[in-house]
mmCIF file of C-alpha atoms in Angstrom:
data_model
loop_
_atom_site.group_PDB
_atom_site.id
_atom_site.type_symbol
_atom_site.label_atom_id
_atom_site.label_comp_id
_atom_site.label_asym_id
_atom_site.label_seq_id
_atom_site.Cartn_x
_atom_site.Cartn_y
_atom_site.Cartn_z
ATOM 1 C CA MET A 1 43.879 10.372 -139.782
ATOM 2 C CA MET A 2 41.818 7.508 -138.679
ATOM 3 C CA LEU A 3 44.924 5.753 -137.341
ATOM 4 C CA ARG A 4 45.765 8.792 -135.215
ATOM 5 C CA THR A 5 42.314 8.906 -133.855
ATOM 6 C CA ALA A 6 42.398 5.269 -132.895
ATOM 7 C CA ALA A 7 45.776 5.684 -131.270
ATOM 8 C CA SER A 8 44.534 8.648 -129.328
ATOM 9 C CA SER A 9 41.508 6.743 -128.168
ATOM 10 C CA GLY A 10 43.654 3.879 -126.952
ATOM 11 C CA LEU A 11 45.959 6.252 -125.174
ATOM 12 C CA ILE A 12 43.099 7.976 -123.476
ATOM 13 C CA ARG A 13 41.670 4.617 -122.394
ATOM 14 C CA LYS A 14 45.004 3.593 -120.878
ATOM 15 C CA LEU A 15 45.342 6.873 -119.031
ATOM 16 C CA GLY A 16 41.829 6.474 -117.584
ATOM 17 C CA ASN A 17 42.622 3.004 -116.367
ATOM 18 C CA ALA A 18 45.832 4.211 -114.763
ATOM 19 C CA ALA A 19 43.995 6.976 -112.952
ATOM 20 C CA THR A 20 41.400 4.528 -111.689
ATOM 21 C CA ILE A 21 44.100 2.215 -110.417
ATOM 22 C CA CYS A 22 45.804 5.136 -108.675
ATOM 23 C CA GLN A 23 42.597 6.131 -106.939
ATOM 24 C CA LEU A 24 41.943 2.570 -105.801
ATOM 25 C CA SER A 25 45.455 2.318 -104.443
ATOM 26 C CA ARG A 26 44.990 5.524 -102.467
ATOM 27 C CA VAL A 27 41.747 4.253 -100.965
ATOM 28 C CA SER A 28 43.403 0.958 -100.089
ATOM 29 C CA ILE A 29 46.237 2.753 -98.310
ATOM 30 C CA VAL A 30 43.817 4.879 -96.281
ATOM 31 C CA ALA A 31 41.780 1.825 -95.273
ATOM 32 C CA SER A 32 44.915 -0.021 -94.315
ATOM 33 C CA GLY A 33 45.994 2.868 -92.059
ATOM 34 C CA ALA A 34 42.612 2.933 -90.443
ATOM 35 C CA ARG A 35 42.823 -0.772 -89.718
ATOM 36 C CA SER A 36 46.263 -0.337 -88.267
ATOM 37 C CA ASN A 37 44.986 2.353 -85.888
ATOM 38 C CA SER A 38 42.003 0.194 -84.836
ATOM 39 C CA GLY A 39 44.178 -2.769 -84.005
ATOM 40 C CA GLY A 40 46.546 -0.697 -81.870
ATOM 41 C CA SER A 41 43.777 0.518 -79.488
ATOM 42 C CA SER A 42 43.324 -2.957 -78.001
ATOM 43 C CA SER A 43 46.816 -2.896 -76.544
ATOM 44 C CA ALA A 44 47.366 0.752 -75.687
ATOM 45 C CA PRO A 45 45.047 2.571 -73.086
ATOM 46 C CA PRO A 46 42.890 5.360 -74.418
ATOM 47 C CA PRO A 47 43.819 8.859 -73.500
ATOM 48 C CA PRO A 48 42.170 10.069 -70.188
ATOM 49 C CA PRO A 49 38.969 12.042 -70.605
ATOM 50 C CA PRO A 50 39.118 15.706 -69.971
ATOM 51 C CA PRO A 51 38.444 16.690 -66.325
ATOM 52 C CA PRO A 52 34.769 17.408 -65.645
ATOM 53 C CA SER A 53 33.657 20.899 -65.087
ATOM 54 C CA ASN A 54 32.691 22.139 -61.551
ATOM 55 C CA ALA A 55 28.988 21.820 -62.343
ATOM 56 C CA GLY A 56 29.488 18.236 -63.479
ATOM 57 C CA ALA A 57 31.460 17.328 -60.332
ATOM 58 C CA ALA A 58 28.784 18.807 -58.070
ATOM 59 C CA ALA A 59 26.065 16.919 -59.902
ATOM 60 C CA SER A 60 28.088 13.693 -59.620
ATOM 61 C CA SER A 61 28.603 14.236 -55.858
ATOM 62 C CA VAL A 62 24.904 14.831 -55.291
ATOM 63 C CA LYS A 63 24.079 11.740 -57.302
ATOM 64 C CA TYR A 64 26.379 9.483 -55.314
ATOM 65 C CA ALA A 65 25.376 11.032 -51.980
ATOM 66 C CA LYS A 66 21.795 10.102 -52.646
ATOM 67 C CA THR A 67 22.533 6.540 -53.639
ATOM 68 C CA THR A 68 25.113 5.779 -50.906
ATOM 69 C CA ALA A 69 23.504 7.487 -47.888
ATOM 70 C CA GLY A 70 24.305 5.841 -44.526
ATOM 71 C CA THR A 71 27.253 3.848 -45.901
ATOM 72 C CA GLY A 72 29.941 6.227 -44.735
ATOM 73 C CA ASP A 73 31.032 6.610 -48.386
ATOM 74 C CA PRO A 74 29.247 9.669 -49.749
ATOM 75 C CA GLU A 75 31.533 9.732 -52.805
ATOM 76 C CA GLY A 76 30.692 6.159 -53.713
ATOM 77 C CA SER A 77 34.347 5.254 -54.071
ATOM 78 C CA GLY A 78 34.087 2.082 -52.019
ATOM 79 C CA ALA A 79 36.434 3.327 -49.281
ATOM 80 C CA THR A 80 35.181 5.196 -46.189
ATOM 81 C CA GLY A 81 37.070 8.049 -44.697
ATOM 82 C CA PHE A 82 35.615 7.655 -41.177
ATOM 83 C CA SER A 83 34.289 4.903 -38.788
ATOM 84 C CA THR A 84 30.945 3.309 -39.580
ATOM 85 C CA ARG A 85 30.161 2.934 -35.801
ATOM 86 C CA GLY A 86 27.792 5.564 -34.378
ATOM 87 C CA PRO A 87 28.378 7.715 -31.246
ATOM 88 C CA VAL A 88 26.251 5.313 -29.051
ATOM 89 C CA THR A 89 27.515 1.765 -28.603
ATOM 90 C CA TRP A 90 26.176 -1.233 -26.718
ATOM 91 C CA PRO A 91 28.871 -1.083 -24.015
ATOM 92 C CA ALA A 92 28.030 2.590 -23.467
ATOM 93 C CA LEU A 93 24.338 1.773 -23.152
ATOM 94 C CA GLY A 94 25.170 -0.972 -20.661
ATOM 95 C CA LEU A 95 27.159 1.430 -18.486
ATOM 96 C CA VAL A 96 24.323 3.949 -18.544
ATOM 97 C CA ALA A 97 21.813 1.266 -17.527
ATOM 98 C CA ILE A 98 24.029 0.120 -14.638
ATOM 99 C CA ALA A 99 24.480 3.688 -13.415
ATOM 100 C CA ALA A 100 20.720 4.357 -13.586
ATOM 101 C CA ALA A 101 19.877 1.144 -11.710
ATOM 102 C CA SER A 102 22.432 1.982 -9.021
ATOM 103 C CA ALA A 103 20.974 5.475 -8.591
ATOM 104 C CA VAL A 104 17.418 4.129 -8.271
ATOM 105 C CA SER A 105 18.471 1.474 -5.773
ATOM 106 C CA TYR A 106 20.316 4.007 -3.656
ATOM 107 C CA TYR A 107 17.277 6.313 -3.662
ATOM 108 C CA LYS A 108 14.959 3.499 -2.534
ATOM 109 C CA ILE A 109 17.312 2.337 0.198
ATOM 110 C CA GLU A 110 17.828 5.861 1.506
ATOM 111 C CA ARG A 111 14.101 6.567 1.408
ATOM 112 C CA GLU A 112 13.288 3.384 3.323
ATOM 113 C CA ARG A 113 15.973 4.162 5.875
ATOM 114 C CA ARG A 114 14.585 7.622 6.548
ATOM 115 C CA LEU A 115 11.019 6.357 6.693
ATOM 116 C CA GLU A 116 12.033 3.614 9.095
ATOM 117 C CA ASN A 117 13.786 6.090 11.371
ATOM 118 C CA ALA A 118 10.806 8.434 11.348
ATOM 119 C CA MET A 119 8.372 5.569 11.838
ATOM 120 C CA GLY A 120 10.426 4.177 14.683
ATOM 121 C CA LYS A 121 10.183 7.463 16.580
ATOM 122 C CA ILE A 122 6.406 7.534 16.138
ATOM 123 C CA VAL A 123 5.393 3.930 16.752
ATOM 124 C CA SER A 124 7.705 3.463 19.726
ATOM 125 C CA SER A 125 6.433 6.592 21.466
ATOM 126 C CA GLU A 126 4.394 6.350 24.628
ATOM 127 C CA SER A 127 1.153 7.168 22.810
ATOM 128 C CA GLY A 128 1.830 4.601 20.092
ATOM 129 C CA TRP A 129 0.484 4.655 16.553
ATOM 130 C CA SER A 130 -2.557 3.480 14.608
ATOM 131 C CA PRO A 131 -3.154 3.323 10.841
ATOM 132 C CA ASN A 132 -6.752 4.422 11.475
ATOM 133 C CA PRO A 133 -7.331 5.863 14.954
ATOM 134 C CA GLU A 134 -11.090 5.966 14.425
ATOM 135 C CA LEU A 135 -11.281 2.181 14.080
ATOM 136 C CA LEU A 136 -8.126 0.790 15.664
ATOM 137 C CA ALA A 137 -6.615 1.851 18.962
ATOM 138 C CA ARG A 138 -3.068 3.173 19.096
ATOM 139 C CA ARG A 139 -0.454 0.533 19.791
ATOM 140 C CA GLN A 140 3.182 0.694 20.737
ATOM 141 C CA TYR A 141 5.617 -0.930 18.320
ATOM 142 C CA VAL A 142 8.909 -2.614 19.100
ATOM 143 C CA ARG A 143 11.804 -3.317 16.802
ATOM 144 C CA THR A 144 12.506 -7.002 16.244
ATOM 145 C CA LYS A 145 14.877 -8.851 13.955
ATOM 146 C CA TRP A 146 12.060 -8.881 11.393
ATOM 147 C CA GLY A 147 11.471 -5.121 11.616
ATOM 148 C CA TRP A 148 8.941 -2.974 13.510
ATOM 149 C CA PHE A 149 6.032 -4.974 14.922
ATOM 150 C CA PRO A 150 3.191 -4.077 17.322
ATOM 151 C CA LYS A 151 3.958 -4.757 20.906
ATOM 152 C CA GLU A 152 2.642 -8.262 21.323
ATOM 153 C CA ASP A 153 -0.683 -8.510 23.114
ATOM 154 C CA THR A 154 -3.751 -10.714 23.157
ATOM 155 C CA TRP A 155 -5.248 -8.984 20.125
ATOM 156 C CA GLY A 156 -2.564 -10.308 17.809
ATOM 157 C CA GLY A 157 -1.565 -8.698 14.556
ATOM 158 C CA ALA A 158 -5.076 -7.498 13.704
ATOM 159 C CA GLY A 159 -4.907 -4.825 16.392
ATOM 160 C CA LYS A 160 -7.454 -3.892 18.994
ATOM 161 C CA PRO A 161 -10.513 -1.786 18.219
ATOM 162 C CA ALA A 162 -10.609 1.895 19.105
ATOM 163 C CA ILE A 163 -13.057 1.468 21.983
ATOM 164 C CA GLY A 164 -13.240 3.420 25.193
ATOM 165 C CA GLY A 165 -11.725 6.623 26.418
ATOM 166 C CA PRO A 166 -12.018 9.152 29.230
ATOM 167 C CA TRP A 167 -15.381 9.413 30.962
ATOM 168 C CA SER A 168 -16.907 10.685 34.205
ATOM 169 C CA LEU A 169 -20.061 9.568 36.090
ATOM 170 C CA VAL A 170 -21.284 9.285 39.679
ATOM 171 C CA ASP A 171 -21.620 6.267 41.952
ATOM 172 C CA LEU A 172 -24.467 5.327 44.296
ATOM 173 C CA ASP A 173 -23.128 7.705 46.955
ATOM 174 C CA GLY A 174 -23.077 10.627 44.526
ATOM 175 C CA ASN A 175 -19.293 10.682 44.275
ATOM 176 C CA LEU A 176 -17.605 11.597 41.016
ATOM 177 C CA VAL A 177 -16.030 8.572 39.358
ATOM 178 C CA THR A 178 -13.855 8.605 36.255
ATOM 179 C CA ASN A 179 -11.955 6.058 34.221
ATOM 180 C CA GLU A 180 -8.858 7.043 36.186
ATOM 181 C CA SER A 181 -10.538 5.819 39.371
ATOM 182 C CA PHE A 182 -9.979 2.214 38.252
ATOM 183 C CA LYS A 183 -6.370 2.428 37.182
ATOM 184 C CA GLY A 184 -4.503 -0.607 38.464
ATOM 185 C CA LYS A 185 -7.675 -2.734 38.276
ATOM 186 C CA TRP A 186 -8.988 -4.996 35.546
ATOM 187 C CA THR A 187 -12.629 -4.101 34.902
ATOM 188 C CA LEU A 188 -15.699 -5.876 33.500
ATOM 189 C CA LEU A 189 -17.924 -3.081 32.155
ATOM 190 C CA TYR A 190 -21.563 -3.605 31.187
ATOM 191 C CA PHE A 191 -24.177 -1.124 29.882
ATOM 192 C CA GLY A 192 -27.842 -1.718 30.842
ATOM 193 C CA PHE A 193 -30.842 -0.291 32.654
ATOM 194 C CA ALA A 194 -32.635 -1.208 35.854
ATOM 195 C CA ARG A 195 -36.050 -1.866 34.270
ATOM 196 C CA CYS A 196 -34.705 -4.373 31.756
ATOM 197 C CA PRO A 197 -36.936 -7.437 32.152
ATOM 198 C CA ASP A 198 -34.575 -10.279 31.251
ATOM 199 C CA ILE A 199 -31.364 -9.687 29.272
ATOM 200 C CA CYS A 200 -29.606 -7.304 31.657
ATOM 201 C CA PRO A 201 -30.303 -9.408 34.759
ATOM 202 C CA SER A 202 -29.133 -12.504 32.888
ATOM 203 C CA GLU A 203 -25.847 -10.913 31.884
ATOM 204 C CA MET A 204 -25.200 -9.508 35.333
ATOM 205 C CA VAL A 205 -25.861 -12.888 36.951
ATOM 206 C CA LYS A 206 -23.433 -14.442 34.477
ATOM 207 C CA ILE A 207 -20.693 -11.972 35.485
ATOM 208 C CA GLY A 208 -21.456 -12.797 39.150
ATOM 209 C CA LYS A 209 -20.793 -16.472 38.398
ATOM 210 C CA VAL A 210 -17.508 -15.519 36.718
ATOM 211 C CA MET A 211 -16.441 -13.651 39.858
ATOM 212 C CA ASP A 212 -17.351 -16.597 42.073
ATOM 213 C CA THR A 213 -15.426 -19.032 39.861
ATOM 214 C CA LEU A 214 -12.367 -16.816 39.887
ATOM 215 C CA GLU A 215 -12.642 -16.528 43.661
ATOM 216 C CA LYS A 216 -12.370 -20.304 43.948
ATOM 217 C CA GLU A 217 -9.880 -21.109 41.199
ATOM 218 C CA HIS A 218 -7.811 -17.918 40.845
ATOM 219 C CA PRO A 219 -8.205 -15.847 44.005
ATOM 220 C CA LYS A 220 -5.232 -13.626 43.202
ATOM 221 C CA LEU A 221 -6.682 -12.692 39.851
ATOM 222 C CA ARG A 222 -10.131 -12.221 41.364
ATOM 223 C CA GLY A 223 -8.771 -9.541 43.679
ATOM 224 C CA GLN A 224 -7.635 -7.487 40.670
ATOM 225 C CA ILE A 225 -11.010 -7.454 38.878
ATOM 226 C CA GLN A 226 -13.804 -4.929 39.331
ATOM 227 C CA PRO A 227 -17.243 -5.402 37.683
ATOM 228 C CA ILE A 228 -19.038 -2.173 36.709
ATOM 229 C CA PHE A 229 -22.632 -1.476 35.679
ATOM 230 C CA VAL A 230 -23.437 1.748 33.784
ATOM 231 C CA SER A 231 -27.064 2.796 33.376
ATOM 232 C CA ILE A 232 -28.089 3.934 29.894
ATOM 233 C CA ASP A 233 -31.476 5.120 31.219
ATOM 234 C CA PRO A 234 -30.510 7.992 33.536
ATOM 235 C CA ALA A 235 -33.981 9.526 33.273
ATOM 236 C CA ARG A 236 -35.473 6.664 35.321
ATOM 237 C CA ASP A 237 -32.413 5.097 36.970
ATOM 238 C CA SER A 238 -32.004 7.415 39.923
ATOM 239 C CA LEU A 239 -29.510 6.693 42.674
ATOM 240 C CA LYS A 240 -32.321 5.247 44.826
ATOM 241 C CA ALA A 241 -33.552 3.030 41.977
ATOM 242 C CA LEU A 242 -30.040 1.729 41.373
ATOM 243 C CA ARG A 243 -29.519 1.011 45.073
ATOM 244 C CA ASP A 244 -32.620 -1.138 45.090
ATOM 245 C CA TYR A 245 -31.539 -2.816 41.847
ATOM 246 C CA ALA A 246 -28.041 -3.565 43.161
ATOM 247 C CA LYS A 247 -29.406 -5.715 45.984
ATOM 248 C CA ASP A 248 -30.205 -8.525 43.530
ATOM 249 C CA PHE A 249 -26.695 -8.951 42.133
ATOM 250 C CA HIS A 250 -23.137 -9.736 43.088
ATOM 251 C CA PRO A 251 -21.913 -7.487 45.905
ATOM 252 C CA SER A 252 -18.683 -6.618 44.100
ATOM 253 C CA TYR A 253 -20.560 -4.589 41.445
ATOM 254 C CA VAL A 254 -20.106 -0.823 41.188
ATOM 255 C CA PHE A 255 -23.197 0.954 39.803
ATOM 256 C CA LEU A 256 -22.767 4.231 37.939
ATOM 257 C CA THR A 257 -25.062 6.785 36.340
ATOM 258 C CA GLY A 258 -24.953 10.440 35.392
ATOM 259 C CA ALA A 259 -26.518 13.176 33.334
ATOM 260 C CA PRO A 260 -27.931 12.081 29.969
ATOM 261 C CA GLN A 261 -25.124 13.925 28.154
ATOM 262 C CA GLN A 262 -22.471 12.118 30.198
ATOM 263 C CA VAL A 263 -24.009 8.717 29.581
ATOM 264 C CA GLN A 264 -24.415 9.348 25.858
ATOM 265 C CA ALA A 265 -20.820 10.545 25.526
ATOM 266 C CA MET A 266 -19.497 7.441 27.264
ATOM 267 C CA ALA A 267 -21.748 5.095 25.266
ATOM 268 C CA LYS A 268 -20.518 6.686 22.040
ATOM 269 C CA LYS A 269 -16.887 6.043 22.965
ATOM 270 C CA TYR A 270 -17.720 2.384 23.545
ATOM 271 C CA ARG A 271 -19.825 2.192 20.356
ATOM 272 C CA VAL A 272 -22.846 1.111 22.333
ATOM 273 C CA TYR A 273 -26.037 0.949 20.371
ATOM 274 C CA MET A 274 -29.074 2.153 22.321
ATOM 275 C CA SER A 275 -32.537 3.149 21.173
ATOM 276 C CA LYS A 276 -35.659 4.015 23.112
ATOM 277 C CA ALA A 277 -38.589 1.819 22.160
ATOM 278 C CA ASP A 278 -42.191 3.006 21.853
ATOM 279 C CA GLU A 279 -43.740 4.117 25.105
ATOM 280 C CA THR A 280 -46.882 2.533 26.475
ATOM 281 C CA GLU A 281 -49.940 4.483 27.596
ATOM 282 C CA ASP A 282 -48.668 4.620 31.172
ATOM 283 C CA GLY A 283 -45.297 6.055 30.040
ATOM 284 C CA ASP A 284 -43.273 2.877 30.396
ATOM 285 C CA TYR A 285 -40.742 1.889 27.723
ATOM 286 C CA LEU A 286 -37.837 -0.389 27.011
ATOM 287 C CA VAL A 287 -34.373 0.441 25.707
ATOM 288 C CA ASP A 288 -32.737 -1.579 22.976
ATOM 289 C CA HIS A 289 -28.958 -1.697 23.436
ATOM 290 C CA SER A 290 -25.788 -3.635 22.726
ATOM 291 C CA ILE A 291 -25.210 -6.704 24.855
ATOM 292 C CA VAL A 292 -21.452 -6.723 25.372
ATOM 293 C CA VAL A 293 -19.172 -6.949 28.403
ATOM 294 C CA TYR A 294 -15.978 -4.909 27.952
ATOM 295 C CA PHE A 295 -12.898 -6.247 29.676
ATOM 296 C CA HIS A 296 -10.152 -3.677 30.409
ATOM 297 C CA ASP A 297 -6.596 -4.188 31.599
ATOM 298 C CA GLU A 298 -5.005 -2.405 34.535
ATOM 299 C CA THR A 299 -4.074 0.581 32.359
ATOM 300 C CA GLY A 300 -7.658 1.104 31.172
ATOM 301 C CA ASP A 301 -7.076 -0.227 27.659
ATOM 302 C CA ILE A 302 -9.561 -2.647 26.199
ATOM 303 C CA ALA A 303 -8.355 -6.229 26.609
ATOM 304 C CA ASP A 304 -11.309 -8.212 25.261
ATOM 305 C CA CYS A 305 -15.042 -8.201 24.640
ATOM 306 C CA PHE A 306 -17.519 -10.881 25.757
ATOM 307 C CA THR A 307 -20.804 -11.340 23.941
ATOM 308 C CA GLN A 308 -24.130 -12.705 25.099
ATOM 309 C CA SER A 309 -23.466 -16.124 23.580
ATOM 310 C CA MET A 310 -20.453 -16.814 25.803
ATOM 311 C CA ARG A 311 -20.885 -19.019 28.868
ATOM 312 C CA PRO A 312 -19.405 -18.148 32.282
ATOM 313 C CA SER A 313 -16.710 -20.801 31.811
ATOM 314 C CA ASP A 314 -15.739 -19.244 28.458
ATOM 315 C CA ILE A 315 -15.379 -15.837 30.048
ATOM 316 C CA VAL A 316 -13.310 -17.222 32.917
ATOM 317 C CA GLU A 317 -10.956 -18.886 30.457
ATOM 318 C CA LYS A 318 -10.539 -15.674 28.490
ATOM 319 C CA VAL A 319 -10.039 -13.561 31.593
ATOM 320 C CA VAL A 320 -7.307 -15.841 32.928
ATOM 321 C CA GLU A 321 -5.643 -15.988 29.522
ATOM 322 C CA ARG A 322 -5.600 -12.204 29.204
ATOM 323 C CA MET A 323 -4.410 -11.543 32.732
ATOM 324 C CA THR A 324 -1.566 -14.092 32.558
ATOM 325 C CA PHE A 325 -0.411 -13.309 29.032
ATOM 326 C CA VAL A 326 3.364 -12.844 28.657
ATOM 327 C CA PRO A 327 4.609 -11.364 25.369
ATOM 328 C CA SER A 328 7.426 -13.200 23.626
ATOM 329 C CA TYR A 329 9.143 -9.978 22.528
#
């Protein structure tokens, strides 16, 4: 009995060992297969992943569009499907700039041409043109190779002042005299008054010396000159008073007077300053006024002005220069 029990125990122990060995072998086989599968993946590519769903593709597109903006590759694939150059190129900008510059140049040239034509009709007219008629007299312009220039005269490029104009007075015989009465003559015009104590007589004597010098040295020019005295004190300078006054001066003088309104209008055109000084107890007074001799050409236009500081020889020189001036164009 005891022998059977021992044999049974040994048998059972052997069977347990065999089962354990069998289980270990099975585990070893499974591990070996797993290792075989792991080693094969390094040489064979993995199976492709399943295609993404529509929501996943849209999210991927948005993601790449944000990170690759402006590259021309919204999908982020590295290859663009269209040109990376924009619609405006440097050559196109250059052509536009050339066209714009050409248009501006043409506009300026055409504008200047039209202005020149219009200006030519105005400045070459008989009445001439002045940039400021209140200060500068109208002048005729001529076209030269340098463009339109004032008709050359003794005033030069500065232009002559807007002095003078139509007037009408009376002479010592009571005859009406106007500026037109002296057309064709060069005139030396002086404004004064008969009761002037010193300045007026001095200036009139100086003009008499000029006339005498011209008579000796330039008799032909002397015959074309007429000295004129205009009274700025018509209230006291009657025709009789002027006749008596004229006896003391050069015989070639013409003495003129008129109504106060006529004298004032003429003095204003010649920009003559005149002011009545304070009267004395006996009613006598002096008149402050400009001391200028106005020299006119044969057309009545102002040719020059001679001030009190000029000597007779200076005036003669200027008169001859003005009367013999020949424009170069």
